PDB file of C-alpha atoms in Angstrom:
ATOM      1  CA  UNK A  27      -4.683  -5.810  11.606  1.00  0.00           C
ATOM      2  CA  UNK A  28      -3.790  -2.305  11.327  1.00  0.00           C
ATOM      3  CA  UNK A  29      -2.333  -2.507  14.832  1.00  0.00           C
ATOM      4  CA  UNK A  30      -0.359  -5.531  13.786  1.00  0.00           C
ATOM      5  CA  UNK A  31       1.994  -4.052  11.312  1.00  0.00           C
ATOM      6  CA  UNK A  32       5.157  -4.692  12.844  1.00  0.00           C
ATOM      7  CA  UNK A  33       4.212  -7.913  13.849  1.00  0.00           C
ATOM      8  CA  UNK A  34       3.414  -9.011   9.891  1.00  0.00           C
ATOM      9  CA  UNK A  35       6.539  -7.701   8.236  1.00  0.00           C
ATOM     10  CA  UNK A  36       9.610 -10.432   9.937  1.00  0.00           C
ATOM     11  CA  UNK A  37       8.876 -12.676   6.209  1.00  0.00           C
ATOM     12  CA  UNK A  38       6.251 -10.951   4.018  1.00  0.00           C
ATOM     13  CA  UNK A  39       5.579 -12.981   0.964  1.00  0.00           C
ATOM     14  CA  UNK A  40       4.962 -11.188  -2.604  1.00  0.00           C
ATOM     15  CA  UNK A  41       3.296 -13.722  -5.177  1.00  0.00           C
ATOM     16  CA  UNK A  42       5.018 -14.278  -8.343  1.00  0.00           C
ATOM     17  CA  UNK A  43       2.549 -17.043 -10.532  1.00  0.00           C
ATOM     18  CA  UNK A  44       6.017 -17.881 -12.957  1.00  0.00           C
ATOM     19  CA  UNK A  45       7.553 -19.777 -10.528  1.00  0.00           C
ATOM     20  CA  UNK A  46       4.374 -21.933  -9.089  1.00  0.00           C
ATOM     21  CA  UNK A  47       4.529 -25.466  -9.331  1.00  0.00           C
ATOM     22  CA  UNK A  48       1.058 -25.573  -8.576  1.00  0.00           C
ATOM     23  CA  UNK A  49      -2.137 -23.899  -7.340  1.00  0.00           C
ATOM     24  CA  UNK A  50      -1.482 -19.680  -6.382  1.00  0.00           C
ATOM     25  CA  UNK A  51      -3.532 -20.865  -3.322  1.00  0.00           C
ATOM     26  CA  UNK A  52      -1.918 -23.990  -2.777  1.00  0.00           C
ATOM     27  CA  UNK A  53       1.382 -22.491  -2.979  1.00  0.00           C
ATOM     28  CA  UNK A  54       0.942 -19.549  -0.357  1.00  0.00           C
ATOM     29  CA  UNK A  55      -0.966 -21.779   2.131  1.00  0.00           C
ATOM     30  CA  UNK A  56       2.281 -24.181   1.844  1.00  0.00           C
ATOM     31  CA  UNK A  57       4.056 -20.791   2.894  1.00  0.00           C
ATOM     32  CA  UNK A  58       1.706 -19.674   5.977  1.00  0.00           C
ATOM     33  CA  UNK A  59       2.058 -22.691   7.019  1.00  0.00           C
ATOM     34  CA  UNK A  60       5.878 -22.275   6.995  1.00  0.00           C
ATOM     35  CA  UNK A  61       6.007 -18.868   8.687  1.00  0.00           C
ATOM     36  CA  UNK A  62       5.280 -16.927   6.454  1.00  0.00           C
ATOM     37  CA  UNK A  63       3.812 -13.525   8.085  1.00  0.00           C
ATOM     38  CA  UNK A  64       2.013 -11.026   5.076  1.00  0.00           C
ATOM     39  CA  UNK A  65       1.634 -12.387   1.971  1.00  0.00           C
ATOM     40  CA  UNK A  66       1.207  -9.136  -0.912  1.00  0.00           C
ATOM     41  CA  UNK A  67      -0.603 -10.317  -4.346  1.00  0.00           C
ATOM     42  CA  UNK A  68       1.199  -9.216  -7.073  1.00  0.00           C
ATOM     43  CA  UNK A  69      -0.486  -9.480 -10.469  1.00  0.00           C
ATOM     44  CA  UNK A  70       1.469  -7.931 -13.239  1.00  0.00           C
ATOM     45  CA  UNK A  71       0.037  -9.556 -15.651  1.00  0.00           C
ATOM     46  CA  UNK A  72      -3.647 -10.886 -15.385  1.00  0.00           C
ATOM     47  CA  UNK A  73      -6.399  -8.502 -16.048  1.00  0.00           C
ATOM     48  CA  UNK A  74      -9.117  -7.390 -13.356  1.00  0.00           C
ATOM     49  CA  UNK A  75     -11.608 -10.108 -12.995  1.00  0.00           C
ATOM     50  CA  UNK A  76      -9.137 -12.670 -12.466  1.00  0.00           C
ATOM     51  CA  UNK A  77      -6.390 -10.529 -10.463  1.00  0.00           C
ATOM     52  CA  UNK A  78      -9.957 -10.091  -8.320  1.00  0.00           C
ATOM     53  CA  UNK A  79     -10.872 -13.603  -8.090  1.00  0.00           C
ATOM     54  CA  UNK A  80      -7.352 -14.605  -6.878  1.00  0.00           C
ATOM     55  CA  UNK A  81      -7.483 -11.237  -4.398  1.00  0.00           C
ATOM     56  CA  UNK A  82     -10.945 -12.794  -2.538  1.00  0.00           C
ATOM     57  CA  UNK A  83      -9.256 -16.512  -2.518  1.00  0.00           C
ATOM     58  CA  UNK A  84      -6.020 -15.314  -0.986  1.00  0.00           C
ATOM     59  CA  UNK A  85      -7.643 -12.981   1.712  1.00  0.00           C
ATOM     60  CA  UNK A  86     -10.110 -16.021   2.779  1.00  0.00           C
ATOM     61  CA  UNK A  87      -7.066 -18.119   3.548  1.00  0.00           C
ATOM     62  CA  UNK A  88      -4.306 -15.689   4.761  1.00  0.00           C
ATOM     63  CA  UNK A  89      -7.238 -14.340   7.224  1.00  0.00           C
ATOM     64  CA  UNK A  90      -7.880 -17.735   8.235  1.00  0.00           C
ATOM     65  CA  UNK A  91      -4.409 -18.080   9.621  1.00  0.00           C
ATOM     66  CA  UNK A  92      -4.423 -14.085  11.194  1.00  0.00           C
ATOM     67  CA  UNK A  93      -2.070 -12.627   8.610  1.00  0.00           C
ATOM     68  CA  UNK A  94      -2.662  -9.934   6.342  1.00  0.00           C
ATOM     69  CA  UNK A  95      -2.849  -9.777   2.325  1.00  0.00           C
ATOM     70  CA  UNK A  96      -1.435  -6.216   0.574  1.00  0.00           C
ATOM     71  CA  UNK A  97      -2.692  -5.836  -2.362  1.00  0.00           C
ATOM     72  CA  UNK A  98       0.587  -4.635  -4.690  1.00  0.00           C
ATOM     73  CA  UNK A  99      -0.581  -1.119  -7.231  1.00  0.00           C
ATOM     74  CA  UNK A 100      -3.761  -1.930  -7.510  1.00  0.00           C
ATOM     75  CA  UNK A 101      -6.036   0.613  -5.582  1.00  0.00           C
ATOM     76  CA  UNK A 102      -8.994  -0.352  -7.394  1.00  0.00           C
ATOM     77  CA  UNK A 103      -8.329  -4.093  -6.735  1.00  0.00           C
ATOM     78  CA  UNK A 104      -7.699  -3.470  -3.249  1.00  0.00           C
ATOM     79  CA  UNK A 105     -11.142  -1.371  -2.211  1.00  0.00           C
ATOM     80  CA  UNK A 106     -12.740  -3.890  -4.180  1.00  0.00           C
ATOM     81  CA  UNK A 107     -11.903  -7.132  -2.035  1.00  0.00           C
ATOM     82  CA  UNK A 108     -11.567  -4.767   0.973  1.00  0.00           C
ATOM     83  CA  UNK A 109      -8.555  -6.752   1.654  1.00  0.00           C
ATOM     84  CA  UNK A 110      -6.145  -5.407   4.493  1.00  0.00           C
ATOM     85  CA  UNK A 111      -3.736  -3.011   2.475  1.00  0.00           C
ATOM     86  CA  UNK A 112      -1.668  -1.855  -0.891  1.00  0.00           C
ATOM     87  CA  UNK A 113       1.851  -1.319  -2.117  1.00  0.00           C
ATOM     88  CA  UNK A 114       2.990   1.722  -3.790  1.00  0.00           C
ATOM     89  CA  UNK A 115       6.259   1.846  -5.583  1.00  0.00           C
ATOM     90  CA  UNK A 116       7.815   5.337  -6.817  1.00  0.00           C
ATOM     91  CA  UNK A 117       5.871   5.267  -9.986  1.00  0.00           C
ATOM     92  CA  UNK A 118       2.928   4.203  -8.841  1.00  0.00           C
ATOM     93  CA  UNK A 119      -0.494   6.675  -7.186  1.00  0.00           C
ATOM     94  CA  UNK A 120       0.976   9.000  -5.180  1.00  0.00           C
ATOM     95  CA  UNK A 121       0.953   7.262  -1.570  1.00  0.00           C
ATOM     96  CA  UNK A 122      -0.875  10.958  -0.341  1.00  0.00           C
ATOM     97  CA  UNK A 123      -3.039  10.397  -2.302  1.00  0.00           C
ATOM     98  CA  UNK A 124      -3.819   6.473  -2.235  1.00  0.00           C
ATOM     99  CA  UNK A 125      -4.187   7.158   1.700  1.00  0.00           C
ATOM    100  CA  UNK A 126      -6.668   9.432   1.130  1.00  0.00           C
ATOM    101  CA  UNK A 127      -8.571   6.867  -0.869  1.00  0.00           C
ATOM    102  CA  UNK A 128      -8.190   3.935   1.429  1.00  0.00           C
ATOM    103  CA  UNK A 129      -8.874   5.833   4.523  1.00  0.00           C
ATOM    104  CA  UNK A 130      -6.857   5.595   8.097  1.00  0.00           C
ATOM    105  CA  UNK A 131      -7.559   1.723   8.883  1.00  0.00           C
ATOM    106  CA  UNK A 132      -5.962   0.154   5.987  1.00  0.00           C
ATOM    107  CA  UNK A 133      -2.690  -1.226   5.777  1.00  0.00           C
ATOM    108  CA  UNK A 134      -0.243   1.191   3.157  1.00  0.00           C
ATOM    109  CA  UNK A 135       3.620   0.320   2.355  1.00  0.00           C
ATOM    110  CA  UNK A 136       5.880   2.024   0.192  1.00  0.00           C
ATOM    111  CA  UNK A 137       8.705   1.438  -1.957  1.00  0.00           C
ATOM    112  CA  UNK A 138      11.904   3.437  -1.152  1.00  0.00           C
ATOM    113  CA  UNK A 139      15.139   3.952  -2.606  1.00  0.00           C
ATOM    114  CA  UNK A 140      16.239   7.134  -0.343  1.00  0.00           C
ATOM    115  CA  UNK A 141      15.903   8.727   2.364  1.00  0.00           C
ATOM    116  CA  UNK A 142      14.609  11.985   1.305  1.00  0.00           C
ATOM    117  CA  UNK A 143      11.891   9.009  -0.231  1.00  0.00           C
ATOM    118  CA  UNK A 144      11.348   7.310   3.438  1.00  0.00           C
ATOM    119  CA  UNK A 145      10.712  10.419   4.777  1.00  0.00           C
ATOM    120  CA  UNK A 146       7.786  11.491   2.691  1.00  0.00           C
ATOM    121  CA  UNK A 147       6.271   8.526   2.255  1.00  0.00           C
ATOM    122  CA  UNK A 148       6.434   8.805   6.435  1.00  0.00           C
ATOM    123  CA  UNK A 149       5.053  12.276   5.977  1.00  0.00           C
ATOM    124  CA  UNK A 150       2.308  11.095   3.450  1.00  0.00           C
ATOM    125  CA  UNK A 151       0.858   8.165   5.648  1.00  0.00           C
ATOM    126  CA  UNK A 152       2.859   5.346   4.886  1.00  0.00           C
ATOM    127  CA  UNK A 153       2.609   2.218   8.015  1.00  0.00           C
ATOM    128  CA  UNK A 154       6.047   0.248   6.505  1.00  0.00           C
ATOM    129  CA  UNK A 155       8.772   0.691   3.571  1.00  0.00           C
ATOM    130  CA  UNK A 156       9.998  -1.843   1.648  1.00  0.00           C
ATOM    131  CA  UNK A 157      13.875  -0.977   0.135  1.00  0.00           C
ATOM    132  CA  UNK A 158      15.305  -2.385  -2.753  1.00  0.00           C
ATOM    133  CA  UNK A 159      16.141  -4.142  -4.328  1.00  0.00           C
ATOM    134  CA  UNK A 160      19.317  -4.966  -2.091  1.00  0.00           C
ATOM    135  CA  UNK A 161      20.664  -7.583  -4.016  1.00  0.00           C
ATOM    136  CA  UNK A 162      20.703  -9.108  -7.839  1.00  0.00           C
ATOM    137  CA  UNK A 163      17.040 -10.035  -8.552  1.00  0.00           C
ATOM    138  CA  UNK A 164      15.593 -12.189 -11.282  1.00  0.00           C
ATOM    139  CA  UNK A 165      12.002 -11.354 -10.801  1.00  0.00           C
ATOM    140  CA  UNK A 166      11.516  -7.806 -11.316  1.00  0.00           C
ATOM    141  CA  UNK A 167      13.549  -6.620 -14.767  1.00  0.00           C
ATOM    142  CA  UNK A 168      13.835  -2.826 -13.580  1.00  0.00           C
ATOM    143  CA  UNK A 169      15.076  -3.818 -10.102  1.00  0.00           C
ATOM    144  CA  UNK A 170      18.554  -0.747  -9.321  1.00  0.00           C
ATOM    145  CA  UNK A 171      20.433  -1.978  -6.373  1.00  0.00           C
ATOM    146  CA  UNK A 172      19.901   0.038  -3.099  1.00  0.00           C
ATOM    147  CA  UNK A 173      23.245   0.230  -0.752  1.00  0.00           C
ATOM    148  CA  UNK A 174      23.354  -1.975   2.544  1.00  0.00           C
ATOM    149  CA  UNK A 175      24.281   1.541   4.127  1.00  0.00           C
ATOM    150  CA  UNK A 176      21.345   3.541   2.485  1.00  0.00           C
ATOM    151  CA  UNK A 177      18.922   1.055   3.570  1.00  0.00           C
ATOM    152  CA  UNK A 178      20.767   1.294   7.131  1.00  0.00           C
ATOM    153  CA  UNK A 179      20.149   5.035   7.192  1.00  0.00           C
ATOM    154  CA  UNK A 180      16.603   5.038   5.816  1.00  0.00           C
ATOM    155  CA  UNK A 181      16.291   2.338   9.244  1.00  0.00           C
ATOM    156  CA  UNK A 182      17.305   5.409  11.494  1.00  0.00           C
ATOM    157  CA  UNK A 183      15.663   7.877   9.658  1.00  0.00           C
ATOM    158  CA  UNK A 184      11.589   6.645   9.834  1.00  0.00           C
ATOM    159  CA  UNK A 185       9.826   5.676  13.000  1.00  0.00           C
ATOM    160  CA  UNK A 186       7.314   3.160  10.653  1.00  0.00           C
ATOM    161  CA  UNK A 187       8.820  -0.246   9.927  1.00  0.00           C
ATOM    162  CA  UNK A 188      11.395  -1.012   7.131  1.00  0.00           C
ATOM    163  CA  UNK A 189      11.617  -4.614   5.382  1.00  0.00           C
ATOM    164  CA  UNK A 190      14.192  -5.068   2.611  1.00  0.00           C
ATOM    165  CA  UNK A 191      13.496  -6.276  -0.898  1.00  0.00           C
ATOM    166  CA  UNK A 192      15.385  -7.855  -3.793  1.00  0.00           C
ATOM    167  CA  UNK A 193      16.916 -11.339  -4.154  1.00  0.00           C
ATOM    168  CA  UNK A 194      16.897 -12.448  -0.487  1.00  0.00           C
ATOM    169  CA  UNK A 195      17.600 -15.663   0.026  1.00  0.00           C
ATOM    170  CA  UNK A 196      19.001 -17.603   2.801  1.00  0.00           C
ATOM    171  CA  UNK A 197      22.672 -17.488   0.869  1.00  0.00           C
ATOM    172  CA  UNK A 198      22.443 -13.477   1.890  1.00  0.00           C
ATOM    173  CA  UNK A 199      20.715 -13.032   4.579  1.00  0.00           C
ATOM    174  CA  UNK A 200      23.400 -12.841   6.827  1.00  0.00           C
ATOM    175  CA  UNK A 201      24.876  -9.399   5.217  1.00  0.00           C
ATOM    176  CA  UNK A 202      21.533  -7.682   6.474  1.00  0.00           C
ATOM    177  CA  UNK A 203      22.348  -8.145  10.239  1.00  0.00           C
ATOM    178  CA  UNK A 204      22.438  -4.679  12.050  1.00  0.00           C
ATOM    179  CA  UNK A 205      20.518  -3.170   9.779  1.00  0.00           C
ATOM    180  CA  UNK A 206      17.804  -2.268  11.865  1.00  0.00           C
ATOM    181  CA  UNK A 207      14.824  -3.677   9.609  1.00  0.00           C
ATOM    182  CA  UNK A 208      12.016  -4.921  10.913  1.00  0.00           C
ATOM    183  CA  UNK A 209      11.663  -7.696   8.179  1.00  0.00           C
ATOM    184  CA  UNK A 210      12.272  -9.677   4.857  1.00  0.00           C
ATOM    185  CA  UNK A 211      10.351  -9.509   1.667  1.00  0.00           C
ATOM    186  CA  UNK A 212      11.117 -12.450  -0.247  1.00  0.00           C
ATOM    187  CA  UNK A 213       9.831 -13.825  -4.003  1.00  0.00           C
ATOM    188  CA  UNK A 214      11.497 -16.288  -5.487  1.00  0.00           C
ATOM    189  CA  UNK A 215      13.163 -17.474  -2.140  1.00  0.00           C
ATOM    190  CA  UNK A 216      10.074 -19.018  -1.414  1.00  0.00           C
ATOM    191  CA  UNK A 217       8.208 -19.355  -4.707  1.00  0.00           C
ATOM    192  CA  UNK A 218      10.775 -21.152  -6.644  1.00  0.00           C
ATOM    193  CA  UNK A 219      11.357 -23.636  -4.401  1.00  0.00           C
ATOM    194  CA  UNK A 220      10.612 -26.988  -4.525  1.00  0.00           C
ATOM    195  CA  UNK A 221       9.171 -27.474  -1.341  1.00  0.00           C
ATOM    196  CA  UNK A 222       7.488 -24.322  -0.373  1.00  0.00           C
ATOM    197  CA  UNK A 223       6.725 -25.156   3.303  1.00  0.00           C
ATOM    198  CA  UNK A 224      10.007 -25.897   4.218  1.00  0.00           C
ATOM    199  CA  UNK A 225      11.911 -22.874   2.313  1.00  0.00           C
ATOM    200  CA  UNK A 226       9.526 -20.891   4.652  1.00  0.00           C
ATOM    201  CA  UNK A 227      10.145 -22.406   8.458  1.00  0.00           C
ATOM    202  CA  UNK A 228      14.210 -22.091   6.992  1.00  0.00           C
ATOM    203  CA  UNK A 229      13.840 -18.159   6.259  1.00  0.00           C
ATOM    204  CA  UNK A 230      11.571 -17.727   8.774  1.00  0.00           C
ATOM    205  CA  UNK A 231      13.790 -18.989  11.581  1.00  0.00           C
ATOM    206  CA  UNK A 232      17.042 -17.150  10.313  1.00  0.00           C
ATOM    207  CA  UNK A 233      15.367 -14.194   9.842  1.00  0.00           C
ATOM    208  CA  UNK A 234      14.093 -14.936  13.796  1.00  0.00           C
ATOM    209  CA  UNK A 235      17.510 -15.819  14.855  1.00  0.00           C
ATOM    210  CA  UNK A 236      20.416 -13.844  13.006  1.00  0.00           C
ATOM    211  CA  UNK A 237      18.511 -10.238  12.379  1.00  0.00           C
ATOM    212  CA  UNK A 238      15.518  -9.604  14.293  1.00  0.00           C
TER     213      UNK A 238
END
C-alpha cells in the first residue's frame, strides 16, 4: 500500500478507546464503511501483548477494506504484526532511524510543527506529515497550537502529503480550505459520536467537497 500514501490521506482516523461505546473493532469497521481512508492505532495505556492483539485484528479489518493500518509510536509492534506503517512524533525515535528499521516499503509518518521540522522529516524518509494541533483538542493533553499560516507554509515547502490534525470537526473544517493539505486526521469527530458511520460519512463528503 506504500504507493497509495496520498490516496490514503483524505480521512485519517486515529483511534482512542476513551470515546468508545462499543468494541474498538466494531467502531473502526463502521468508520471505514463510512469513508475513513486510513487508520492509526494509538494505544498509550495498553500493555504490549494487548497492543499487538489489537493491531492484528485491525490490520485484518483494514486490509479487507484495502486501506492501510498505521501504528502510533511503537516500531516494535509495527514490525511484529507487519502493519503498513508507523507514525512518530518529535519526541519519539528519530525518523531516520525508524526508516532504517522498517525498510523502504513501509509507510512512515512524522508529526511536525514547523517548516524546519517538516523539511528534516522529508529528508529523513517520511512518506507523509501530520501537522498540529491546528485547533484546541481534548484528545491530547500536551498538544500545542499550530497556526494555519504555518500549515500552509509546510504544505508549500514539502513534496510529500500533509494532513492536519487536532480538534478538527465539521464546525471548523472550512477554515482549512486553501491550505494545501491532502487530508485531515480526526479522533473524537468520529470516535466520540453516537453514530460513527454517519459521522465518518459526513466528514468524508465535507473534506472532498470543501478541502480537496
